[in-house]
Short mmCIF file of C-alpha atoms and ligand atoms in Angstrom, two decimals:
data_model
loop_
_atom_site.label_atom_id
_atom_site.label_comp_id
_atom_site.label_asym_id
_atom_site.label_seq_id
_atom_site.Cartn_x
_atom_site.Cartn_y
_atom_site.Cartn_z
CA MET A 161 0.00 0.00 0.00
CA THR A 162 1.39 3.37 -1.01
CA ASP A 163 2.31 5.61 1.88
CA LEU A 164 0.08 8.56 1.02
CA THR A 165 2.16 10.96 3.07
CA ARG A 166 5.17 10.39 0.80
CA LEU A 167 3.47 11.54 -2.39
CA SER A 168 3.78 14.93 -3.97
CA ALA A 169 0.55 16.95 -4.08
CA ALA A 170 0.46 16.34 -7.85
CA ASP A 171 0.74 12.55 -7.48
CA LEU A 172 -1.81 12.51 -4.69
CA SER A 173 -4.11 14.54 -6.91
CA ILE A 174 -3.92 11.84 -9.60
CA LEU A 175 -4.96 9.15 -7.12
CA LEU A 176 -7.78 11.34 -5.80
CA THR A 177 -9.08 12.27 -9.24
CA SER A 178 -9.03 8.67 -10.47
CA GLY A 179 -10.89 7.55 -7.36
CA ALA A 180 -8.10 5.18 -6.30
CA VAL A 181 -7.85 7.00 -2.98
CA SER A 182 -10.37 9.14 -1.10
CA SER A 183 -9.57 12.46 0.48
CA VAL A 184 -10.66 11.05 3.83
CA GLU A 185 -8.00 8.32 3.47
CA ALA A 186 -5.34 10.82 2.44
CA THR A 187 -6.26 13.21 5.25
CA GLN A 188 -6.35 10.42 7.84
CA ALA A 189 -2.90 9.23 6.71
CA HIS A 190 -1.49 12.72 7.28
CA LEU A 191 -3.23 13.10 10.65
CA ASP A 192 -1.81 9.72 11.75
CA HIS A 193 1.66 10.76 10.65
CA ILE A 194 1.34 14.08 12.50
CA ALA A 195 0.32 12.12 15.63
CA ALA A 196 3.40 9.92 15.19
CA VAL A 197 6.07 12.56 14.63
CA ASP A 198 4.88 15.98 15.73
CA THR A 199 5.69 15.51 19.40
CA ASP A 200 9.30 15.54 18.20
CA VAL A 201 9.06 18.04 15.32
CA HIS A 202 6.47 20.45 16.80
CA ALA A 203 5.57 21.89 13.42
CA PHE A 204 1.94 22.43 14.44
CA LEU A 205 0.46 24.76 17.03
CA HIS A 206 -3.02 23.44 16.34
CA VAL A 207 -4.20 20.29 14.55
CA ALA A 208 -7.78 20.37 13.33
CA GLY A 209 -8.43 16.64 12.87
CA ALA A 210 -12.23 16.61 12.99
CA SER A 211 -12.78 19.58 10.69
CA ALA A 212 -10.12 18.30 8.27
CA LEU A 213 -11.89 14.93 7.99
CA ALA A 214 -15.26 16.68 7.56
CA ALA A 215 -13.83 18.86 4.76
CA ALA A 216 -12.30 15.77 3.15
CA ALA A 217 -15.62 13.90 3.31
CA ALA A 218 -17.33 16.87 1.66
CA VAL A 219 -14.81 16.80 -1.24
CA ASP A 220 -15.27 13.04 -1.60
CA ALA A 221 -19.04 13.51 -1.74
CA GLN A 222 -18.73 16.20 -4.40
CA ARG A 223 -16.47 13.98 -6.44
CA ALA A 224 -18.83 11.00 -6.07
CA ALA A 225 -21.64 13.24 -7.33
CA GLY A 226 -19.63 13.89 -10.51
CA ALA A 227 -18.47 17.45 -9.75
CA VAL A 228 -15.45 18.64 -11.71
CA LEU A 229 -12.97 19.80 -9.08
CA GLY A 230 -9.68 21.69 -9.22
CA PRO A 231 -6.39 19.76 -9.29
CA LEU A 232 -5.71 20.18 -5.57
CA ALA A 233 -9.20 19.25 -4.34
CA GLY A 234 -8.87 16.80 -1.47
CA VAL A 235 -5.14 17.45 -0.90
CA PRO A 236 -4.17 18.33 2.69
CA ILE A 237 -2.41 21.60 3.50
CA ALA A 238 -0.82 23.18 6.59
CA ILE A 239 -1.41 26.88 7.29
CA LYS A 240 1.04 29.27 8.91
CA ASP A 241 -0.41 30.69 12.11
CA VAL A 242 0.01 34.25 10.82
CA LEU A 243 -3.09 33.72 8.66
CA ALA A 244 -6.57 34.33 10.04
CA THR A 245 -8.77 31.22 10.17
CA ARG A 246 -12.36 31.46 11.35
CA ASP A 247 -12.39 27.96 12.85
CA MET A 248 -8.89 27.71 14.35
CA PRO A 249 -6.86 29.87 16.75
CA SER A 250 -4.62 32.38 14.99
CA THR A 251 -1.83 33.49 17.28
CA ALA A 252 1.06 34.46 14.99
CA GLY A 253 3.22 32.60 17.51
CA SER A 254 2.49 35.22 20.19
CA LYS A 255 1.13 34.96 23.73
CA ILE A 256 -0.76 38.19 23.21
CA LEU A 257 -3.09 36.41 20.76
CA GLU A 258 -3.39 33.16 22.72
CA GLY A 259 -6.71 31.49 21.91
CA TRP A 260 -7.85 34.21 19.49
CA ILE A 261 -10.19 32.83 16.84
CA PRO A 262 -10.75 35.45 14.14
CA PRO A 263 -14.28 36.09 12.88
CA TYR A 264 -13.17 35.62 9.26
CA ASP A 265 -10.77 33.73 6.99
CA ALA A 266 -7.77 35.36 5.33
CA THR A 267 -8.42 35.58 1.58
CA VAL A 268 -5.75 32.94 0.88
CA VAL A 269 -7.39 30.59 3.38
CA ARG A 270 -10.77 31.14 1.71
CA LEU A 271 -9.21 30.45 -1.71
CA VAL A 272 -7.54 27.29 -0.43
CA ARG A 273 -10.83 26.03 1.01
CA GLU A 274 -12.73 26.93 -2.18
CA ALA A 275 -10.18 24.96 -4.21
CA GLY A 276 -11.04 21.95 -2.04
CA LEU A 277 -7.73 21.75 -0.17
CA ILE A 278 -8.00 20.33 3.34
CA PRO A 279 -6.55 22.51 6.14
CA LEU A 280 -4.86 20.19 8.64
CA GLY A 281 -4.02 22.87 11.18
CA LYS A 282 -1.85 25.88 11.97
CA THR A 283 1.94 25.86 11.92
CA ASN A 284 4.47 27.30 14.32
CA MET A 285 6.44 30.48 13.64
CA ASP A 286 8.61 33.11 15.27
CA GLU A 287 6.39 35.57 17.12
CA PHE A 288 4.77 37.93 14.58
CA ALA A 289 7.20 36.49 12.00
CA MET A 290 10.22 38.10 13.65
CA GLY A 291 13.09 35.64 13.47
CA SER A 292 14.97 33.09 11.41
CA SER A 293 14.72 29.99 13.61
CA THR A 294 11.24 29.69 15.28
CA GLU A 295 13.08 30.05 18.59
CA PHE A 296 11.10 33.25 19.12
CA SER A 297 7.75 31.43 19.07
CA ALA A 298 5.95 31.89 22.39
CA TYR A 299 4.97 28.21 22.13
CA GLY A 300 8.42 26.63 21.89
CA PRO A 301 10.55 26.03 18.79
CA THR A 302 9.99 23.71 15.85
CA HIS A 303 12.70 21.11 15.26
CA ASN A 304 14.33 20.51 11.89
CA PRO A 305 13.26 17.03 10.69
CA TRP A 306 16.78 16.49 9.28
CA ASP A 307 18.33 16.92 12.72
CA LEU A 308 16.14 17.59 15.74
CA ASP A 309 18.88 19.55 17.49
CA ARG A 310 18.76 22.17 14.77
CA ILE A 311 16.46 25.01 13.78
CA PRO A 312 14.02 24.64 10.86
CA GLY A 313 14.56 28.24 9.77
CA GLY A 314 12.14 31.05 10.38
CA SER A 315 9.88 32.65 10.69
CA GLY A 316 7.87 29.94 8.88
CA GLY A 317 9.82 27.00 10.30
CA GLY A 318 6.60 25.17 11.15
CA SER A 319 5.30 25.17 7.58
CA ALA A 320 8.65 24.07 6.13
CA ALA A 321 9.19 21.37 8.77
CA ALA A 322 5.64 20.04 8.26
CA VAL A 323 6.32 19.67 4.53
CA SER A 324 9.78 18.13 4.88
CA ALA A 325 8.64 15.73 7.64
CA PHE A 326 5.82 14.53 5.33
CA GLU A 327 3.15 15.86 7.70
CA ALA A 328 1.61 17.80 4.79
CA PRO A 329 2.45 17.91 1.06
CA LEU A 330 1.77 21.65 0.93
CA ALA A 331 1.83 24.61 3.28
CA LEU A 332 1.16 28.33 3.28
CA GLY A 333 3.89 30.70 4.41
CA SER A 334 4.54 34.43 4.53
CA ASP A 335 7.79 36.14 3.63
CA THR A 336 8.82 39.60 4.82
CA GLY A 337 12.58 39.16 4.61
CA GLY A 338 12.96 35.44 3.84
CA SER A 339 10.43 33.65 6.04
CA ILE A 340 9.34 31.30 3.25
CA ARG A 341 12.65 30.86 1.40
CA GLN A 342 15.13 30.42 4.29
CA PRO A 343 13.05 27.73 6.09
CA ALA A 344 12.54 25.98 2.73
CA ALA A 345 16.31 26.06 2.18
CA VAL A 346 17.29 24.56 5.52
CA THR A 347 14.63 21.82 5.40
CA GLY A 348 15.17 20.73 1.78
CA SER A 349 11.79 22.10 0.64
CA VAL A 350 10.63 24.46 -2.09
CA GLY A 351 9.33 27.90 -1.10
CA VAL A 352 8.22 30.87 -3.17
CA LYS A 353 7.78 34.53 -2.31
CA PRO A 354 5.54 35.91 -5.06
CA THR A 355 5.81 39.39 -6.54
CA TYR A 356 4.65 42.00 -4.01
CA GLY A 357 0.92 42.42 -4.59
CA GLY A 358 0.52 39.13 -6.47
CA VAL A 359 -1.18 37.31 -3.60
CA SER A 360 -3.69 38.86 -1.21
CA ARG A 361 -2.58 39.68 2.33
CA TYR A 362 -6.09 40.31 3.62
CA GLY A 363 -6.23 38.42 6.91
CA ALA A 364 -2.45 37.96 7.14
CA ILE A 365 -1.44 39.46 10.49
CA ALA A 366 0.77 42.31 9.29
CA LEU A 367 4.45 42.56 10.17
CA ALA A 368 5.80 45.13 7.68
CA SER A 369 3.16 46.01 5.14
CA SER A 370 5.51 47.22 2.40
CA LEU A 371 7.39 43.88 2.50
CA ASP A 372 5.00 41.05 3.50
CA GLN A 373 3.91 38.50 0.89
CA VAL A 374 2.07 35.17 1.27
CA GLY A 375 3.26 32.19 -0.76
CA PRO A 376 3.51 28.40 -1.18
CA VAL A 377 5.77 25.80 0.47
CA SER A 378 6.03 22.30 -1.03
CA ARG A 379 8.38 19.42 -1.86
CA THR A 380 8.46 20.01 -5.63
CA VAL A 381 8.48 23.06 -7.88
CA TYR A 382 5.37 21.85 -9.70
CA ASP A 383 3.45 21.46 -6.42
CA ALA A 384 4.35 25.03 -5.45
CA ALA A 385 3.10 26.16 -8.87
CA LEU A 386 -0.23 24.38 -8.43
CA LEU A 387 -0.72 26.11 -5.08
CA HIS A 388 0.48 29.48 -6.41
CA ASP A 389 -2.26 29.26 -9.07
CA VAL A 390 -4.84 28.89 -6.30
CA LEU A 391 -3.47 31.88 -4.36
CA SER A 392 -2.74 34.53 -6.98
CA GLY A 393 -5.17 37.13 -8.27
CA HIS A 394 -6.68 40.48 -7.42
CA ASP A 395 -8.37 40.97 -4.05
CA PRO A 396 -10.35 44.18 -3.54
CA LEU A 397 -9.91 43.66 0.23
CA ASP A 398 -6.13 44.25 -0.07
CA SER A 399 -5.32 47.74 -1.32
CA THR A 400 -1.84 46.63 -2.45
CA SER A 401 -3.21 43.75 -4.53
CA LEU A 402 -2.29 43.93 -8.23
CA THR A 403 -5.01 43.77 -10.85
CA ASP A 404 -2.85 41.85 -13.35
CA ARG A 405 -4.01 38.60 -14.86
CA TRP A 406 -1.44 35.95 -14.01
CA PRO A 407 -0.37 33.16 -16.35
CA SER A 408 -0.63 29.58 -15.10
CA MET A 409 2.38 28.84 -12.91
CA ALA A 410 1.68 25.10 -13.31
CA ALA A 411 1.96 25.43 -17.10
CA ALA A 412 5.16 27.43 -16.61
CA ALA A 413 6.62 24.66 -14.43
CA ILE A 414 5.74 22.01 -17.02
CA ALA A 415 7.50 24.09 -19.68
CA GLY A 416 10.66 23.85 -17.58
CA ARG A 417 10.64 20.06 -17.86
CA VAL A 418 10.91 20.13 -21.65
CA ASP A 419 14.35 19.23 -23.03
CA GLY A 420 16.46 22.28 -23.74
CA ALA A 421 14.57 24.57 -21.36
CA LEU A 422 17.90 25.85 -20.06
CA THR A 423 19.54 26.47 -23.44
CA GLY A 424 20.47 30.12 -23.80
CA VAL A 425 18.97 31.18 -20.46
CA ARG A 426 21.00 34.13 -19.19
CA ILE A 427 21.88 33.68 -15.55
CA GLY A 428 23.32 36.35 -13.30
CA VAL A 429 25.25 35.33 -10.23
CA VAL A 430 25.10 38.10 -7.66
CA LYS A 431 28.65 38.69 -6.51
CA GLU A 432 27.58 40.21 -3.19
CA LEU A 433 25.39 37.20 -2.28
CA SER A 434 27.81 34.30 -2.45
CA GLY A 435 31.15 35.27 -1.03
CA PRO A 436 33.11 35.33 2.19
CA GLY A 437 31.16 34.43 5.30
CA PHE A 438 29.21 31.71 3.51
CA GLN A 439 29.60 28.11 4.66
CA PRO A 440 32.08 26.34 2.33
CA GLY A 441 29.72 23.41 1.68
CA VAL A 442 26.95 25.83 0.68
CA LEU A 443 29.26 27.52 -1.82
CA GLN A 444 30.48 24.15 -3.08
CA ARG A 445 26.93 22.98 -3.91
CA PHE A 446 26.19 26.38 -5.46
CA ASN A 447 29.24 26.27 -7.73
CA GLU A 448 28.53 22.68 -8.74
CA THR A 449 24.97 23.65 -9.65
CA LEU A 450 26.27 26.55 -11.76
CA ALA A 451 28.61 24.17 -13.58
CA MET A 452 25.68 21.85 -14.33
CA LEU A 453 23.70 24.78 -15.67
CA VAL A 454 26.52 25.76 -18.02
CA ALA A 455 26.76 22.15 -19.23
CA ALA A 456 22.99 22.29 -19.90
CA GLY A 457 23.45 25.32 -22.18
CA ALA A 458 22.79 28.25 -19.86
CA GLU A 459 24.98 31.35 -20.03
CA ILE A 460 26.35 32.61 -16.74
CA GLU A 461 27.74 36.00 -15.89
CA GLU A 462 28.65 37.59 -12.62
CA VAL A 463 26.65 40.70 -11.79
CA SER A 464 27.43 43.22 -9.11
CA ALA A 465 24.75 44.82 -6.95
CA PRO A 466 26.78 47.27 -4.85
CA SER A 467 23.85 48.54 -2.76
CA PHE A 468 23.06 45.06 -1.44
CA GLU A 469 25.74 45.68 1.15
CA TYR A 470 23.26 47.99 2.90
CA ALA A 471 20.15 45.82 2.45
CA VAL A 472 20.15 44.21 5.91
CA ALA A 473 20.69 47.59 7.59
CA ALA A 474 17.89 49.22 5.58
CA TYR A 475 15.55 46.29 6.23
CA TYR A 476 16.13 46.45 9.98
CA LEU A 477 15.05 50.09 9.96
CA ILE A 478 12.07 49.81 7.60
CA LEU A 479 10.73 46.61 9.15
CA PRO A 480 10.80 47.75 12.80
CA ALA A 481 9.31 51.12 11.82
CA GLU A 482 6.36 49.47 10.07
CA ALA A 483 6.05 46.75 12.72
CA SER A 484 5.92 49.26 15.57
CA SER A 485 2.96 50.87 13.84
CA ASN A 486 1.22 47.59 12.88
CA LEU A 487 1.60 46.07 16.33
CA ALA A 488 -0.02 49.08 18.01
CA ARG A 489 -3.34 47.35 17.37
CA PHE A 490 -2.56 44.79 20.07
CA ASP A 491 -3.84 46.92 22.89
CA SER A 492 -5.63 44.47 25.24
CA VAL A 493 -9.03 45.66 24.05
CA ARG A 494 -9.59 44.46 20.52
CA PHE A 495 -7.68 41.17 20.29
CA GLY A 496 -6.35 38.41 22.49
CA ILE A 497 -5.40 38.49 26.14
CA ARG A 498 -5.80 41.24 28.73
CA VAL A 499 -3.46 41.52 31.70
CA ASP A 500 -4.22 43.98 34.51
CA PRO A 501 -1.35 45.71 36.36
CA GLU A 502 -0.55 44.09 39.68
CA GLU A 503 -1.27 47.24 41.62
CA GLY A 504 -2.47 50.78 41.10
CA PRO A 505 -5.39 52.18 39.11
CA LEU A 506 -6.83 50.36 36.07
CA THR A 507 -6.38 53.13 33.53
CA SER A 508 -6.45 52.10 29.87
CA GLU A 509 -2.76 53.04 29.42
CA ARG A 510 -1.71 50.92 32.39
CA VAL A 511 -3.76 47.90 31.29
CA MET A 512 -2.36 48.26 27.80
CA ALA A 513 1.20 48.47 29.12
CA ALA A 514 0.77 45.44 31.40
CA THR A 515 -0.79 43.41 28.57
CA ARG A 516 1.91 44.31 26.08
CA ASP A 517 4.63 43.65 28.62
CA ALA A 518 3.25 40.18 29.40
CA GLY A 519 2.07 39.36 25.87
CA PHE A 520 5.07 40.32 23.71
CA GLY A 521 8.34 38.39 23.71
CA PRO A 522 11.88 39.86 23.68
CA GLU A 523 12.40 40.11 19.90
CA VAL A 524 9.05 41.82 19.38
CA LYS A 525 9.84 44.33 22.11
CA ARG A 526 13.28 44.95 20.63
CA ARG A 527 11.83 45.72 17.19
CA ILE A 528 9.00 47.91 18.52
CA ILE A 529 11.53 49.98 20.46
CA LEU A 530 13.87 50.23 17.45
CA GLY A 531 11.01 51.16 15.13
CA THR A 532 9.50 53.74 17.43
CA TYR A 533 12.93 55.34 17.79
CA ALA A 534 13.57 55.33 14.04
CA LEU A 535 10.24 57.05 13.42
CA SER A 536 10.54 59.64 16.18
CA ALA A 537 10.74 63.34 15.37
CA GLY A 538 14.29 64.44 14.64
CA TYR A 539 15.44 60.94 13.68
CA TYR A 540 12.94 60.12 10.98
CA ASP A 541 14.99 61.51 8.07
CA ALA A 542 18.29 60.19 9.38
CA TYR A 543 17.09 56.61 9.79
CA TYR A 544 13.81 55.79 8.08
CA GLY A 545 14.41 58.31 5.28
CA SER A 546 17.92 57.00 4.57
CA ALA A 547 16.69 53.42 4.60
CA GLN A 548 14.04 54.27 2.01
CA LYS A 549 16.75 55.79 -0.21
CA VAL A 550 18.81 52.61 0.08
CA ARG A 551 15.72 50.69 -0.92
CA THR A 552 15.51 52.69 -4.14
CA LEU A 553 19.19 52.00 -4.86
CA ILE A 554 18.61 48.27 -4.37
CA GLN A 555 15.70 48.38 -6.79
CA ARG A 556 17.98 50.11 -9.31
CA ASP A 557 20.65 47.43 -8.86
CA PHE A 558 18.04 44.81 -9.69
CA ASP A 559 16.77 46.81 -12.70
CA ALA A 560 20.32 47.09 -14.06
CA ALA A 561 20.97 43.38 -13.54
CA PHE A 562 17.75 42.30 -15.21
CA GLU A 563 18.64 44.31 -18.30
CA LYS A 564 21.42 41.78 -18.86
CA VAL A 565 20.08 38.50 -17.45
CA ASP A 566 16.81 36.53 -17.17
CA VAL A 567 17.22 35.26 -13.63
CA LEU A 568 19.53 35.96 -10.71
CA LEU A 569 20.93 33.18 -8.55
CA SER A 570 22.46 32.91 -5.10
CA PRO A 571 22.45 30.44 -2.25
CA SER A 572 19.13 30.89 -0.37
CA ALA A 573 20.93 31.20 2.97
CA PRO A 574 24.58 31.60 3.97
CA THR A 575 24.61 28.42 6.07
CA THR A 576 22.73 25.19 6.60
CA ALA A 577 20.48 24.80 9.65
CA PHE A 578 22.29 25.94 12.78
CA LYS A 579 21.93 24.49 16.26
CA PHE A 580 19.37 25.75 18.76
CA GLY A 581 20.67 28.58 20.90
CA GLU A 582 23.57 29.42 18.57
CA LYS A 583 22.30 32.88 17.61
CA MET A 584 19.77 33.68 20.32
CA ASP A 585 22.02 36.04 22.26
CA ASP A 586 23.24 37.88 19.18
CA PRO A 587 20.48 39.63 17.22
CA MET A 588 22.95 40.76 14.54
CA ALA A 589 24.03 37.16 13.84
CA MET A 590 20.36 36.18 13.53
CA TYR A 591 19.63 39.13 11.22
CA LEU A 592 22.59 38.33 8.95
CA ASN A 593 20.91 35.05 8.08
CA ASP A 594 18.61 37.05 5.84
CA VAL A 595 21.39 38.66 3.82
CA THR A 596 20.48 36.68 0.69
CA THR A 597 16.70 36.92 0.89
CA ILE A 598 16.04 40.50 2.03
CA PRO A 599 16.93 42.31 -1.25
CA ALA A 600 13.99 40.66 -3.09
CA ASN A 601 11.54 41.90 -0.43
CA LEU A 602 12.93 45.43 -0.55
CA ALA A 603 12.50 45.47 -4.35
CA GLY A 604 9.15 43.62 -4.41
CA ILE A 605 10.43 41.00 -6.85
CA PRO A 606 9.62 37.26 -6.71
CA GLY A 607 12.04 34.70 -5.31
CA MET A 608 12.14 30.92 -5.01
CA SER A 609 14.24 28.54 -2.95
CA LEU A 610 14.69 24.98 -4.16
CA PRO A 611 16.92 22.20 -2.83
CA MET A 612 20.41 21.86 -4.39
CA GLY A 613 21.76 18.96 -2.38
CA LEU A 614 23.29 18.42 1.04
CA ALA A 615 26.33 20.25 2.36
CA PRO A 616 29.28 17.84 2.51
CA GLU A 617 30.40 18.93 5.98
CA ASP A 618 27.11 18.32 7.82
CA GLY A 619 24.79 16.42 5.46
CA LEU A 620 22.13 19.12 5.74
CA PRO A 621 20.03 20.62 2.92
CA VAL A 622 21.26 23.61 0.92
CA GLY A 623 18.89 25.91 -0.97
CA LEU A 624 19.30 27.63 -4.35
CA GLN A 625 17.62 31.03 -4.59
CA VAL A 626 16.21 32.10 -7.96
CA MET A 627 15.02 35.67 -8.45
CA ALA A 628 13.17 37.18 -11.42
CA PRO A 629 11.88 40.66 -12.31
CA ALA A 630 8.60 41.83 -10.75
CA LYS A 631 5.56 40.05 -12.17
CA GLN A 632 7.72 37.39 -13.82
CA ASP A 633 6.85 34.73 -11.25
CA ALA A 634 6.17 32.27 -14.06
CA ARG A 635 9.84 32.50 -15.05
CA LEU A 636 10.81 31.23 -11.59
CA TYR A 637 8.69 28.15 -12.12
CA THR A 638 9.99 27.38 -15.61
CA PHE A 639 13.59 27.85 -14.55
CA GLY A 640 13.09 26.21 -11.14
CA ALA A 641 11.47 23.10 -12.64
CA ALA A 642 14.30 22.83 -15.17
CA VAL A 643 16.95 23.06 -12.45
CA GLU A 644 15.08 20.58 -10.26
CA GLN A 645 15.04 18.11 -13.16
CA LEU A 646 18.72 18.69 -13.88
CA LEU A 647 19.68 18.05 -10.25
CA GLU A 648 17.50 14.96 -9.99
CA ALA A 649 19.11 13.52 -13.10
CA HIS A 650 22.53 14.24 -11.60
CA TRP A 651 21.78 12.60 -8.25
CA GLY A 652 19.49 9.86 -9.57
CA HIS A 653 16.82 10.74 -7.01
CA THR A 654 15.05 13.65 -5.40
CA LEU A 655 16.52 15.11 -2.26
CA LEU A 656 13.61 14.16 -0.06
CA SER A 657 13.39 10.62 -1.42
CA LEU A 658 16.76 10.27 0.26
CA ALA A 659 15.07 10.71 3.49
CA PRO A 660 14.58 7.28 5.00
CA LYS A 661 15.75 9.30 7.99
CA LEU A 662 12.51 11.21 7.66
CA ALA A 663 10.34 8.08 7.80
CA PRO A 664 8.50 7.74 11.12
CA THR A 665 10.63 4.96 12.54
CA GLU A 666 14.10 5.87 11.36
CA MET A 667 13.33 9.54 11.06
CA PHE A 668 15.68 10.65 13.73
CA ALA A 669 18.62 8.33 13.17
CA SER A 670 20.53 11.04 11.32
CA GLU A 671 23.21 9.54 9.10
CA GLY A 672 24.55 12.71 7.58
CA GLY A 673 26.60 12.34 4.42
CA ALA A 674 26.57 14.20 1.15
CA VAL A 675 24.37 13.65 -1.85
N1 LIG B 209 9.83 37.83 8.64
C1 LIG B 209 10.76 37.32 7.88
O1 LIG B 209 10.61 37.22 6.68
C2 LIG B 209 11.95 36.77 8.55
C3 LIG B 209 13.07 37.65 8.89
N2 LIG B 209 14.12 36.75 9.33
C4 LIG B 209 12.75 38.62 9.98
O2 LIG B 209 13.02 38.32 11.11
O3 LIG B 209 12.27 39.69 9.75
#
């Protein structure tokens, strides 16, 4: 009997459509697997077993009645806890929202349900998406399925770990500075940050509104494309939502699997995103992948993006500034918990202060303080204003690069998954993890991370980042699918099929070793 949790969403979809397997069976298999492994992985903050099975039964009934359903109907999905769900708590990993059940679904959650996908539950994350390791979740960290002593990336470590531990074939993430791509990289998954405005953020608990994007997490490029097609499109409820009509990302991914898809593709390697400070094994896999691309007919040139040097600094001014404003809504009155001061009068300011003090964790407080300072009178131009200028320069660097090349490549993260605790006392070290992913958010362009093997020194997954010009998300899928195929042919297997160590019984007997 096929292990249904091991299938890609696309393969599961074939079994569901042909009637060989019911959605109830597929959903039950995933719930059983979650029950078996999630005490160790802790990818989920909430598992919605009963409602998932009810939704699956409804899809099965529709199918039995002859309804023509979308390709992902009946396929289970995990949802990052930053997204509002009307039937499940939505905490964004924070104590301040403990137990909060929103009165409505985020648009992406509604779209996912309408497409017949089966929400399994909500996944863990750094509090309000601030972090690169899930160690800042108020509910304890998620563990990397490849090595339980290591972080799964962040902020969407729960979604990426759920996918790579076979707890769900698909997940939703959000990416402000890398929160989809970096977790995908360190767990051997695929993650895509769409073009800014391509996917609705209505009902996504806002971190930094000029940077946040919702996107797919999966085990294959094609699966991410199928989910992207469900998510993209105009939403009048999100004022930043683009009105463009998007081509089919699934069709774009299929085009990448045609022979010769890489011939003549012009690839830019960003000099500033793959140099000193990167783990040697990460660079080794990156350079090997580039050599394979040249052998497949692609043309590679080095491009320089001098302003990228300032990207992390600009991001950590713009993000805290926007976050300090967005998080002002958590005031003890409208959402979540209320904590009264231990003594003294119950004025609204004092209740608000006591609630925020008890409800926010250390990283959230740090960023609110930084952001409030950066926006204060007298400092605004020096900090926030300068950061916005840097942002424009970064956009120009991208524009110049994309005049010469079709896609830009870099490693998705400077290192493989690090050990718990390694960067907790050093915010700068944590922030520098995002050096590769932040520029795409600042420029609003789409980016993908896909697996490019295991680092020789630690046997842990390494991610390849692909970036394309704004609105050219389809190019990511064509190129990404072609690279995925090239790497599979080289290794003779997919990265995750390697993972007997991810099977329930042997899952945690880490053997290490290179691909
Ligand atoms: N939110 C994100 O995209 C993650 C990023 N590491 C941050 O802490 O801001």
